[in-house]
XYZ file of C-alpha atoms in Angstrom:
625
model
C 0.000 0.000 0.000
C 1.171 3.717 -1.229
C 2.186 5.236 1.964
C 0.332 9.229 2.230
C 1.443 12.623 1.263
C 1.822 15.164 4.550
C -0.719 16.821 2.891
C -3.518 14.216 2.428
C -2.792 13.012 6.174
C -3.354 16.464 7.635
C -6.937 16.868 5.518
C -8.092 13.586 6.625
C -7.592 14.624 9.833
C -9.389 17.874 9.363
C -6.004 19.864 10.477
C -5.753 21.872 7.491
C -8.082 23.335 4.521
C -7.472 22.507 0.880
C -7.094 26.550 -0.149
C -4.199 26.577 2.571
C -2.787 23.195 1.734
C -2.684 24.578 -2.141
C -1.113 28.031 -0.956
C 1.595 26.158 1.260
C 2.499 23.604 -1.874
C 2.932 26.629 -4.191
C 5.450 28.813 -1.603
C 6.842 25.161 -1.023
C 7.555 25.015 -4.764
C 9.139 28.659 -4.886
C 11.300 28.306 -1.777
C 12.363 24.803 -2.309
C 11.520 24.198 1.246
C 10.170 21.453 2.957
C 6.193 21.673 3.345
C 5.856 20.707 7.154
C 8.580 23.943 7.739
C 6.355 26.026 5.050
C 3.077 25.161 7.513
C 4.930 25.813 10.626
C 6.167 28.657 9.646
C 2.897 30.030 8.230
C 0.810 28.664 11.343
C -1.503 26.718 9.355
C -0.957 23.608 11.798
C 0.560 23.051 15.105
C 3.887 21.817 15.830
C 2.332 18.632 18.009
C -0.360 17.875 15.041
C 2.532 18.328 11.991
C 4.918 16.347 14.226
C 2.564 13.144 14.031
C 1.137 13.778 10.650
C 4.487 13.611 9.820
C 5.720 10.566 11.649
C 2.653 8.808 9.803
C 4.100 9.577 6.637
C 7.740 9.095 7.176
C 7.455 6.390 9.802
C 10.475 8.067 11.578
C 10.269 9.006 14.702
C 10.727 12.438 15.694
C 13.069 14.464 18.244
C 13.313 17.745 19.569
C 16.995 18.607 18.823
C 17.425 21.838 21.136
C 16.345 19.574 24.420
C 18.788 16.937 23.853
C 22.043 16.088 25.941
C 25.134 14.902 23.311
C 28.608 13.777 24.752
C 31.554 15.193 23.503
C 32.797 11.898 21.467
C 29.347 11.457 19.319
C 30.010 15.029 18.354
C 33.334 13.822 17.144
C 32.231 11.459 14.215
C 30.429 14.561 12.363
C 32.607 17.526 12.026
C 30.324 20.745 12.727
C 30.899 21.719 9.044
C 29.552 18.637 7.573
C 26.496 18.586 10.142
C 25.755 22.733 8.783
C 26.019 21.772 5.600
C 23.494 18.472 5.501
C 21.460 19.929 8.589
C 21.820 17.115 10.616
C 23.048 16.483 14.514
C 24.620 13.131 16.121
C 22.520 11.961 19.404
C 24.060 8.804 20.394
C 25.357 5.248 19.693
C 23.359 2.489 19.718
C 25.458 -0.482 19.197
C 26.953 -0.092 15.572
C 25.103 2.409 14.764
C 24.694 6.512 14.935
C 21.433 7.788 15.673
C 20.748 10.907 14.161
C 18.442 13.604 13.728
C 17.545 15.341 10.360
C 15.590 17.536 8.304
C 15.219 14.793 6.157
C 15.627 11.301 7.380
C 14.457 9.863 4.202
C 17.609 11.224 2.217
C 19.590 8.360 0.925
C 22.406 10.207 -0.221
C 22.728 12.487 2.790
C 22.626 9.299 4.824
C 25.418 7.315 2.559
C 27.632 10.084 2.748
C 26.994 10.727 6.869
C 27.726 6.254 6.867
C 31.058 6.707 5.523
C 32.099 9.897 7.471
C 31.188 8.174 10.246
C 32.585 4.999 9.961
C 29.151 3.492 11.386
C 25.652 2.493 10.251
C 23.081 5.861 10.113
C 19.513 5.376 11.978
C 17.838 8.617 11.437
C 15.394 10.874 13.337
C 12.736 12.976 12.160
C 13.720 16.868 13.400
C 13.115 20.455 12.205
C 15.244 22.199 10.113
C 15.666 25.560 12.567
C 15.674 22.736 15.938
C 18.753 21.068 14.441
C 20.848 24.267 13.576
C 19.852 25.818 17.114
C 21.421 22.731 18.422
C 24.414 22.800 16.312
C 25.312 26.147 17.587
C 24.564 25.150 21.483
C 26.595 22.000 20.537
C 29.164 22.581 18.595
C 30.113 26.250 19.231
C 30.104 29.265 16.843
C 27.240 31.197 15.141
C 25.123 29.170 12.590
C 23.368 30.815 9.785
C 20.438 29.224 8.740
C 20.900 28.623 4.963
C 19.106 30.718 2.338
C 17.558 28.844 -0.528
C 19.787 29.054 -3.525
C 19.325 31.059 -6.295
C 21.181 31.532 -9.481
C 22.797 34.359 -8.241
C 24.516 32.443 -5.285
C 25.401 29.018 -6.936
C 28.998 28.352 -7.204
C 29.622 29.492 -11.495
C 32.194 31.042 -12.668
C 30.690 31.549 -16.612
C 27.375 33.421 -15.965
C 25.436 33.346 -19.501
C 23.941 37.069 -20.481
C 20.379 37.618 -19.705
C 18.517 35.542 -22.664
C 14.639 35.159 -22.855
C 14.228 31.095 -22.589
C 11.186 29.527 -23.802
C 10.307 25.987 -23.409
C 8.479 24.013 -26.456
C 6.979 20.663 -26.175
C 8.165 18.070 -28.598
C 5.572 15.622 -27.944
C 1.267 15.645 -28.281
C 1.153 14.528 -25.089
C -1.410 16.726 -23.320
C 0.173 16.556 -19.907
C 3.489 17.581 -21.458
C 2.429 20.003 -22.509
C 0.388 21.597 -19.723
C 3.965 21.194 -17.406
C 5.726 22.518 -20.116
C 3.266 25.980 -19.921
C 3.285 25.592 -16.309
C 7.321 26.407 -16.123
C 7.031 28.451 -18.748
C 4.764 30.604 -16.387
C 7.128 30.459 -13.504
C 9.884 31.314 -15.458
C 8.288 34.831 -16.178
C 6.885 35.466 -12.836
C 8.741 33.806 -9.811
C 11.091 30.843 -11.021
C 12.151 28.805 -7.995
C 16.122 28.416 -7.357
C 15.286 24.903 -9.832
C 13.374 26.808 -12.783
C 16.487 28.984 -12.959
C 19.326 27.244 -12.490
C 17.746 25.148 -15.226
C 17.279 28.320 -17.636
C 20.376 29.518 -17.121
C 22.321 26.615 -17.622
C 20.453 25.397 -21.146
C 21.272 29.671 -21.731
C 24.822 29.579 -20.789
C 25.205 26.789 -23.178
C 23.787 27.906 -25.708
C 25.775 31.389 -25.576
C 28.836 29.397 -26.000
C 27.687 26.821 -28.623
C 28.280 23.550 -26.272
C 27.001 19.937 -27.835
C 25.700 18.571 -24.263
C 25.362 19.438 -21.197
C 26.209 17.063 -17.447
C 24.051 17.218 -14.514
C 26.442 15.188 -12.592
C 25.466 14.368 -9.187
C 28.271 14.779 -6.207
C 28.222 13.764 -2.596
C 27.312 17.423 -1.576
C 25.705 18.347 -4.509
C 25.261 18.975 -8.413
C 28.362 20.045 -11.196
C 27.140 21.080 -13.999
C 29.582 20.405 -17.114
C 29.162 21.665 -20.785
C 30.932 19.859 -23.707
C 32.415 22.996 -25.320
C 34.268 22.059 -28.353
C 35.138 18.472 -27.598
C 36.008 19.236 -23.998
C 34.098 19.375 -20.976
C 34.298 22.663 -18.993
C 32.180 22.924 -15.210
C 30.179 25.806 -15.151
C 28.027 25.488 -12.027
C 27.638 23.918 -8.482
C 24.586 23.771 -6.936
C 23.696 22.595 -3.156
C 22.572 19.338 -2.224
C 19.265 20.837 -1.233
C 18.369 21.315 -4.749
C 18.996 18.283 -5.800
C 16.339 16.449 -6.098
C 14.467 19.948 -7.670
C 16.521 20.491 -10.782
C 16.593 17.047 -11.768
C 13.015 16.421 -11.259
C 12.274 20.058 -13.344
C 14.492 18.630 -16.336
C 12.501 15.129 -16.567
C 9.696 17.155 -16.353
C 10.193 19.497 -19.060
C 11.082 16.014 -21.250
C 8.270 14.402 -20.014
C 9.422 11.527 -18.353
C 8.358 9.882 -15.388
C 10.113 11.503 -11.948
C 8.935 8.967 -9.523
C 11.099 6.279 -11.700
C 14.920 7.071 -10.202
C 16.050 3.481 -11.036
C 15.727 3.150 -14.672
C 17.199 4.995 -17.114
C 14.764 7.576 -19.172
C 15.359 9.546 -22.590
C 13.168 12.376 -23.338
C 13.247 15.240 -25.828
C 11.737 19.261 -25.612
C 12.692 21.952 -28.071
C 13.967 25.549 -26.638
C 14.007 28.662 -27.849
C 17.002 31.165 -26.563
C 16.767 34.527 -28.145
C 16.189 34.152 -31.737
C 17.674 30.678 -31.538
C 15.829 27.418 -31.492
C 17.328 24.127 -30.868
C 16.233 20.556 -30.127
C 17.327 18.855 -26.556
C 17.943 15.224 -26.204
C 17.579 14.344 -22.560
C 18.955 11.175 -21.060
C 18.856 9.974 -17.436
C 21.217 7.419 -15.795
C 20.953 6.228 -12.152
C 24.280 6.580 -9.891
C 24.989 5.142 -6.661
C 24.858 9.171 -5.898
C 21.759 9.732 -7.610
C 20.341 10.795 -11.285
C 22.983 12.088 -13.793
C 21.448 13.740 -16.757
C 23.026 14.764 -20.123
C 21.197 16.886 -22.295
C 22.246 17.336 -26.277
C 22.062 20.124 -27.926
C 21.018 19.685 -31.771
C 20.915 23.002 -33.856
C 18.526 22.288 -37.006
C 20.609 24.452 -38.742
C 23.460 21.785 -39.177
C 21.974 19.559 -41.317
C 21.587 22.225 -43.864
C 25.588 22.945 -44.093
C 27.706 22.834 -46.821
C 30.533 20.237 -47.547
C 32.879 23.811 -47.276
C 31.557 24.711 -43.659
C 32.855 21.468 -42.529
C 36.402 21.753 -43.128
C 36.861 20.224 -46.340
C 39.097 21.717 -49.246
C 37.863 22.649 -52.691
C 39.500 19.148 -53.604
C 37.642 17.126 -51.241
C 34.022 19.008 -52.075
C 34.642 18.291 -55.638
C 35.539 14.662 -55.042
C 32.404 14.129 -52.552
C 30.143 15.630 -54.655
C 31.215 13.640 -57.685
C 30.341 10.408 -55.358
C 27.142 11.723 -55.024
C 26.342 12.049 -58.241
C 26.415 8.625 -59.067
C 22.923 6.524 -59.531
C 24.226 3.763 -56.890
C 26.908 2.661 -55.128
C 27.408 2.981 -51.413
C 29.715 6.177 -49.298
C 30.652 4.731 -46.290
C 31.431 7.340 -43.383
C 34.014 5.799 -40.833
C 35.157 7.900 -37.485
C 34.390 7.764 -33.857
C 31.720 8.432 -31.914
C 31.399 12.628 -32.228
C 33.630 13.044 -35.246
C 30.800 14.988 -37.180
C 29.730 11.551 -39.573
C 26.077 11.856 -38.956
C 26.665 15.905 -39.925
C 28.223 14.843 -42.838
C 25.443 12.339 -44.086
C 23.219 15.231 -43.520
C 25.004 17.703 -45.497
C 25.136 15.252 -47.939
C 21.130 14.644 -47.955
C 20.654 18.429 -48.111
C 22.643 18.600 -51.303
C 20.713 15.539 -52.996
C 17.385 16.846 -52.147
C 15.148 17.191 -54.935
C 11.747 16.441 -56.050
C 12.489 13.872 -58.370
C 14.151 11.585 -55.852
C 13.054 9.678 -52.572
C 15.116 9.438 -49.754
C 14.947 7.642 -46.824
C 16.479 7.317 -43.797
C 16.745 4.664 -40.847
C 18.449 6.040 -37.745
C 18.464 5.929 -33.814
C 17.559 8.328 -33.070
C 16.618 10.653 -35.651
C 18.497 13.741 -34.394
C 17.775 16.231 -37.368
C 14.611 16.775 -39.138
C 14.739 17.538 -43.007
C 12.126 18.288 -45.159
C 10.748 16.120 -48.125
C 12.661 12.950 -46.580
C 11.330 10.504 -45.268
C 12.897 9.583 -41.596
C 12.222 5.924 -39.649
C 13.427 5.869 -36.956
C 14.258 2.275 -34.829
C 12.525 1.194 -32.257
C 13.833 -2.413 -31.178
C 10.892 -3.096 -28.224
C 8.614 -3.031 -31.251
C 10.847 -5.224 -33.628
C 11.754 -2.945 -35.856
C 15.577 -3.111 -36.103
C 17.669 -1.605 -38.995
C 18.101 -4.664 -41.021
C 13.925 -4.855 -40.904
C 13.781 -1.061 -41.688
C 15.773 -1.631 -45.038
C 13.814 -4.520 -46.151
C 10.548 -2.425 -45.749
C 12.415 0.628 -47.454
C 13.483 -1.374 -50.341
C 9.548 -1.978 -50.943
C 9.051 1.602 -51.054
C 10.560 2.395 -54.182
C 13.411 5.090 -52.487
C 16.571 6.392 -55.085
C 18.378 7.394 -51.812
C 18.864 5.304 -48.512
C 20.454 6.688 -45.513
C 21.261 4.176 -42.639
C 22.619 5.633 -39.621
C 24.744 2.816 -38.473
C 25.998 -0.547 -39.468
C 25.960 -2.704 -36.306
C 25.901 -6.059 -37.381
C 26.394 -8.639 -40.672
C 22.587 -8.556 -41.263
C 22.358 -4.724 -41.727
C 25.563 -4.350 -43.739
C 24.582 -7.067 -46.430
C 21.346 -5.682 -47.209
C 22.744 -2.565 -46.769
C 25.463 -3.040 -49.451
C 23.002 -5.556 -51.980
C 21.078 -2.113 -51.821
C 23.967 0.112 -53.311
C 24.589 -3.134 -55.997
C 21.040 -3.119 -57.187
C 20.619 0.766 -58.289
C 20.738 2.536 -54.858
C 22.471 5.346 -53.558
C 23.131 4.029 -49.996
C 24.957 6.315 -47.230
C 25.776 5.104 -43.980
C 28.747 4.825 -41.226
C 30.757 2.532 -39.417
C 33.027 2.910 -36.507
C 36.586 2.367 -37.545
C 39.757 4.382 -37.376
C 40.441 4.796 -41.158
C 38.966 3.839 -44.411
C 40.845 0.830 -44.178
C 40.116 -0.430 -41.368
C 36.320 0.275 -42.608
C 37.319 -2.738 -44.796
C 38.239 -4.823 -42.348
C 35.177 -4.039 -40.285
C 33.255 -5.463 -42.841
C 35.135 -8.688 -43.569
C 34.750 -9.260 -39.970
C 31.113 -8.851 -40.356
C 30.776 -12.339 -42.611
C 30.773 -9.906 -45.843
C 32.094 -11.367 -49.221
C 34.989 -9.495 -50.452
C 33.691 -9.568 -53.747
C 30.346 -8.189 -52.183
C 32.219 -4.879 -50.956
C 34.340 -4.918 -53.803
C 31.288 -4.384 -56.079
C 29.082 -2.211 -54.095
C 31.037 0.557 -51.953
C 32.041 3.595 -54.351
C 33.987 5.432 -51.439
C 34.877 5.202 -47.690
C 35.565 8.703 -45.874
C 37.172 8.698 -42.427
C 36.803 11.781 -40.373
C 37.653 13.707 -37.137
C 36.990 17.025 -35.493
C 39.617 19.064 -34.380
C 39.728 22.402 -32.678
C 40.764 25.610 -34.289
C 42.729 28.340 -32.910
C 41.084 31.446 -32.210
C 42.562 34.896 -33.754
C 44.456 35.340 -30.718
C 46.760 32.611 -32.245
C 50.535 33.748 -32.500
C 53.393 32.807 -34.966
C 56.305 31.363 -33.376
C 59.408 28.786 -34.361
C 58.679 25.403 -35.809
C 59.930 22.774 -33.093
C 62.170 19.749 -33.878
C 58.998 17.538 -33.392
C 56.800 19.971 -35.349
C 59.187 20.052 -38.606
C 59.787 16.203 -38.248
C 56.381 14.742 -38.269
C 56.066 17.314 -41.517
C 58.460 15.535 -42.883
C 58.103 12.549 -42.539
C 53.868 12.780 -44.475
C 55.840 14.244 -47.476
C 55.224 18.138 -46.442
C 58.652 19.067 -47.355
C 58.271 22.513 -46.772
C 57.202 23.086 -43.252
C 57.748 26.704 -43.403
C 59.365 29.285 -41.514
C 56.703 29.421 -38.419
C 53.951 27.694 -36.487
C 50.625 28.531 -34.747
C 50.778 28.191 -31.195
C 47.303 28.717 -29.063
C 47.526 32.300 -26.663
C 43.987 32.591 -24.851
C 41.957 35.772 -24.907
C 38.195 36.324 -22.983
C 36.518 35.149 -26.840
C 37.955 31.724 -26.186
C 37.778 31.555 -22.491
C 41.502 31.693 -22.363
C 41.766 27.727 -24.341
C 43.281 29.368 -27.184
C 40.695 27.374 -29.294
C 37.253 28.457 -30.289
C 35.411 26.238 -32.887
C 35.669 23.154 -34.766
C 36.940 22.151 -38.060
C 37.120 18.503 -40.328
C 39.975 16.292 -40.829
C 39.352 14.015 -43.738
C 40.311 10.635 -45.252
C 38.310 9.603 -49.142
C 39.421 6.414 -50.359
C 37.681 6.499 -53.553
C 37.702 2.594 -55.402
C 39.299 2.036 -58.944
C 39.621 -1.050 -60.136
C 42.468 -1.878 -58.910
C 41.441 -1.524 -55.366
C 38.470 -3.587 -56.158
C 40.980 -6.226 -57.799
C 42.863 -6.102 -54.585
C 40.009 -6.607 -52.132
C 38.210 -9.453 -54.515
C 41.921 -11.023 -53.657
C 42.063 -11.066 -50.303
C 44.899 -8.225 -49.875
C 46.419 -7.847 -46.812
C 45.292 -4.301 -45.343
C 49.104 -2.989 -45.239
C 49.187 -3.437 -48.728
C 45.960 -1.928 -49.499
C 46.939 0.645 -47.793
C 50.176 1.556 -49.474
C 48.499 0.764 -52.727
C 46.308 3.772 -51.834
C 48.822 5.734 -50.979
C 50.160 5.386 -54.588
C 47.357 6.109 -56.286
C 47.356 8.890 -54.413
C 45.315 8.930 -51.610
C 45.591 12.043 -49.052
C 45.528 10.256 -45.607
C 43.586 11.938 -42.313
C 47.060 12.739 -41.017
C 48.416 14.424 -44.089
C 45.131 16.530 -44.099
C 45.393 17.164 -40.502
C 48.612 18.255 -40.808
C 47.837 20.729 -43.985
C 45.655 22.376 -41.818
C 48.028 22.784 -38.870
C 50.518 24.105 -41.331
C 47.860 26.739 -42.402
C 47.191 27.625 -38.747
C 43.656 26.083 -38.451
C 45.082 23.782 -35.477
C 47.979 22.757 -33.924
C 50.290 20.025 -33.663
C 49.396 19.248 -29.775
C 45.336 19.015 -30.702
C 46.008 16.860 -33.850
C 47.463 14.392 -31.266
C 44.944 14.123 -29.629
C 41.990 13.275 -32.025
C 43.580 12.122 -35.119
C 45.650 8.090 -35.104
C 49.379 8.805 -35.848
C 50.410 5.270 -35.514
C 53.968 3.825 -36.179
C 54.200 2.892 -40.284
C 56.330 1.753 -42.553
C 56.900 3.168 -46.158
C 58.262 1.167 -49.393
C 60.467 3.957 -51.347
C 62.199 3.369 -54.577
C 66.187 3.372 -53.688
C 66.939 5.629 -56.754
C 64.239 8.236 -57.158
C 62.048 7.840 -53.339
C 59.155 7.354 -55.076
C 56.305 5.413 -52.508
C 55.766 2.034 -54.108
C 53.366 -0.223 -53.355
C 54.273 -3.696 -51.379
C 53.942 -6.187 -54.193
C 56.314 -3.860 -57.119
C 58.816 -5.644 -58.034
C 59.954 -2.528 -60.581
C 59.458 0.885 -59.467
C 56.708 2.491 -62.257
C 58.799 5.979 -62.323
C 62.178 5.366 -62.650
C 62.189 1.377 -63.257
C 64.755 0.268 -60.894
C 64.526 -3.453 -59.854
C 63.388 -3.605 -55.913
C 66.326 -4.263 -53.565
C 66.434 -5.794 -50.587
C 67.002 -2.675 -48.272
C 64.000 -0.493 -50.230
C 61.978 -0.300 -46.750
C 62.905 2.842 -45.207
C 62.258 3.957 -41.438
C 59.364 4.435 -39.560
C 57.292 7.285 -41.061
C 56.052 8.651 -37.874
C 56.781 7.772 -34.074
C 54.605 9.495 -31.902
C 55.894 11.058 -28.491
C 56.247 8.507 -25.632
C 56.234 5.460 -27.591
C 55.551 3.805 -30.395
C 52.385 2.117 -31.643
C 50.447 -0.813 -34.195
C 52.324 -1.182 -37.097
C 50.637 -1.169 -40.495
């Protein structure tokens, strides 16, 4: 049986009127107070008729802090800060355990962290809030404040976001979504409670700085709040314990989820409008031994509609994409980690094929960006529909275009790539390192060689990499700098480098922005020879290289040379990995494993043609390939 609300005890017993009850819940909800301290405080109810109302409800019993007698020892498991901070006071031992008394005995976290302060199991007390300070101060010495409710003003952030208007937009047609979403909306523009704003102000903040997500992590005396700002997380808020429970519970409901389930996790979605800008919010929970962590995405509808330019890519590169694109089947096959822009890409690449005369659709999970005049499905496994069924059913619906958001297993990618063989344009991704490896992935897969020989037309690998702000300053090439240069076959590494300064546009990173590395591996026939043969991915590899393949390092490296990046940030997104290069002896020519002759100069192979290492990165070496 569902144990009573405080409120529904205290009617029953005729204690309290439902007008007042209704006034005390909606100062409760703007204070972010407790409700039997709201009534108390108001003088709606006595202290000896709230007292058992509330030991009905909480089953704890209660105790008057101030008229209590403590010895000097129990004192000594809490220290006087901790007890201020969690409102709570140490009466006694009782065997193993510490009996305390609290504000709120039912708090699982305050009572985990109190169990391993203490050293000893927690049996907890029902008190009031102003008892149990009043007794920390005759206890423990000093003057206590009683804490103020938080409010944006006072939480702990050291990157305040401007003043924006924020305006809440359910994504659902749920009724009761929407009737909480106008609800907060409301409160927002009258009195938002410490929750309603920190919430605001964080999805503002965010937004003001272009972040991807945003972490609601929970902490043993609190919330951090952490925005992924160009790759890298940044905190930009603290809030109390005390408020815990509120902003959480105000995010799942503003994405319509259910905030009595805390052991489960939950996804959810709500649009927002900040300023003139609207965006889309993916909102996933995740139960911690700590509590709820939430992460909340941050998809601009704008990016699908970007050009292959805006990405990163040189004239080159948009020339040879769009000339994939053009062709009536085949299949481009978008390789990177997770976050390396490929599901951007695909959608740049949709944008560009739109057109009346052709259908496209697209299987994803989720569908993050919503196009016009193509037709998204999106997975939903508890129902059965998986991608491999999505494809069969899309191949019935006479499409020219098919866009699958991920190959995951053998059964996707071979109807995937019989797709591209029988007069379909198929784009999807994969997660590899390279285009290579993309290969691989596939043979792994159960995929006949001669299946993927036929049917893929290109593989693109990809990463993001930040870009230096314009505070960026020229100094000397270092050793390490000119040598990696070198050793891709940039002979000219030039008189200077970037190096990263800092300045308040960049929040002193030196970095502001993203920008593309890419990798296309177009096929030819002899590539499709090679993998129809079984060829070992080193020698693919080099024979791509002399066909002349640009590899994600030697465009990552470009770009540092044209001060985009830097060396330091390449290192850490993009795979330099120990290799080995075949040169002619006489001219240095790259030449592919299996030459015998080099093709330029036609000097016989010698034994001694392998050169060194092309690249060893800092610290130690690596896979060869």
């Amino acid at each position: 049986m569902a144990r009573k609300k405080l409120g529904e005890v205290l009617r029953e017993r005729g204690q309290i009127s439902a007008e007042d009850l209704s006034k005390a819940l909606d100062e409760q909800h703007r204070k972010v107070s407790l409700l039997g301290e709201v009534l108390l405080q108001r003088g709606i109810v006595g202290k000896a008729n709230l007292v058992a109302a509330l030991e009905e409800t909480t089953r704890v019993p209660y105790v008057d802090a101030t008229s209590t007698r403590i010895e000097a020892d129990i004192l000594k498991l809490i220290p006087r800060a901790v007890a201020v901070r969690l409102c709570v006071l140490p009466l006694s031992l009782d065997g193993h355990k510490l009996i305390t008394v609290m504000a709120e005995p039912q708090n699982l976290h305050t009572i985990d962290e109190l169990k391993f302060i203490a050293g000893k199991a927690i049996s907890s007390r029902l008190g009031f809030r102003s008892e149990i300070l009043t007794a920390i101060q005759t206890h423990y010495g000093g003057t206590v404040d009683i804490p103020e409710v938080a409010s944006p003003a006072k939480v702990s952030s050291p990157e305040r976001a401007e003043k924006v208007k924020v305006e809440f937009i359910a994504a659902g047609n749920r009724q009761s979504s929407r009737d909480a979403i106008k609800e907060f909306q409301e409160e927002l523009q009258s009195e938002p409670s410490p929750a309603v704003r920190l919430v605001s102000e964080a999805i503002a903040a965010a937004v003001a700085k272009d972040a991807s997500d945003i972490h609601i992590e929970p902490q043993a005396n609190g919330l951090i709040v952490r925005m992924r700002l160009d790759g890298v997380l940044r905190e930009i808020m603290n809030i109390p314990g005390d408020l815990q429970t509120s902003v959480i519970s105000r995010v799942k409901i503003l994405a319509d989820m259910d905030i009595a389930e805390r052991r489960k996790p939950q996804d959810g979605r709500i649009v927002v409008k900040v300023g003139a800008k609207q965006l889309d919010l993916r909102i996933s929970t995740l139960p911690t031994h700590l509590g709820e962590k939430v992460v909340i995405r941050l998809l601009d509808p704008s990016a699908p509609r970007l050009r292959f330019s805006d990405l990163g890519m040189l004239p080159r590169e948009c020339e040879t994409l769009s000339n994939i694109l053009e062709k009536p089947q085949g299949m481009l096959l978008v390789t990177g980690p997770t976050g390396s822009g490929k599901t951007t890409t695909l959608y740049a690449a949709l944008h560009q094929l739109r057109s009346p005369s052709v259908n496209i659709v697209t299987v994803e999970d989720p569908v993050e960006y919503m196009l016009e005049s193509i037709n998204q499905v999106q997975v939903n496994t508890k129902a059965g529909l998986t991608f491999a069924k999505c494809l069969r059913s899309i191949l019935r619906q006479d499409p020219n275009i098919i866009m699958v958001g991920e190959i995951r297993d053998g059964e996707t990618a071979e109807i995937a790539l019989k797709s591209a063989q029988t007069g379909h344009l198929v784009l999807t991704t994969v997660h590899t390192n390279d285009s290579i490896a993309a290969i691989t992935r596939l043979l792994d897969l159960q995929i006949a060689s001669f299946l993927i020989a036929s049917s893929v037309t290109a593989i693109m690998s990809q990463r993001l990499v930040r870009k230096l702000c314009s505070c960026r300053e020229q100094v000397a090439p270092t050793p390490e700098y000119v040598a990696q240069l070198l050793a891709h076959g940039i002979e000219d590494p030039g008189a200077t480098m970037y190096a990263p300064v800092g300045c308040p546009a960049c929040e002193n990173s030196g970095y502001r922005g993203r920008v593309g590395v890419f990798e296309i591996l177009v096929f030819d026939e002899q590539i499709r020879a090679s993998i129809r043969s079984g060829c070992r991915p080193d020698e693919l590899r080099t024979l791509t290289r002399v066909n002349g393949m640009k590899t994600i390092q030697e465009d990552a490296l470009d770009k540092a040379r044209a001060g985009l990046t830097t060396l330091a940030e390449l290192q850490r997104v993009v795979p330099f990995e120990q290799s080995t290069v075949v040169r002619c002896h006489d001219c240095s020519r790259e030449l592919a494993q299996t030459f015998l002759f080099c093709p330029y100069c036609g000097t016989k192979r010698r034994a001694n043609i392998i050169d060194a290492p092309a690249f060893v990165p800092a610290g130690g070496g690596g896979d060869s390939v």
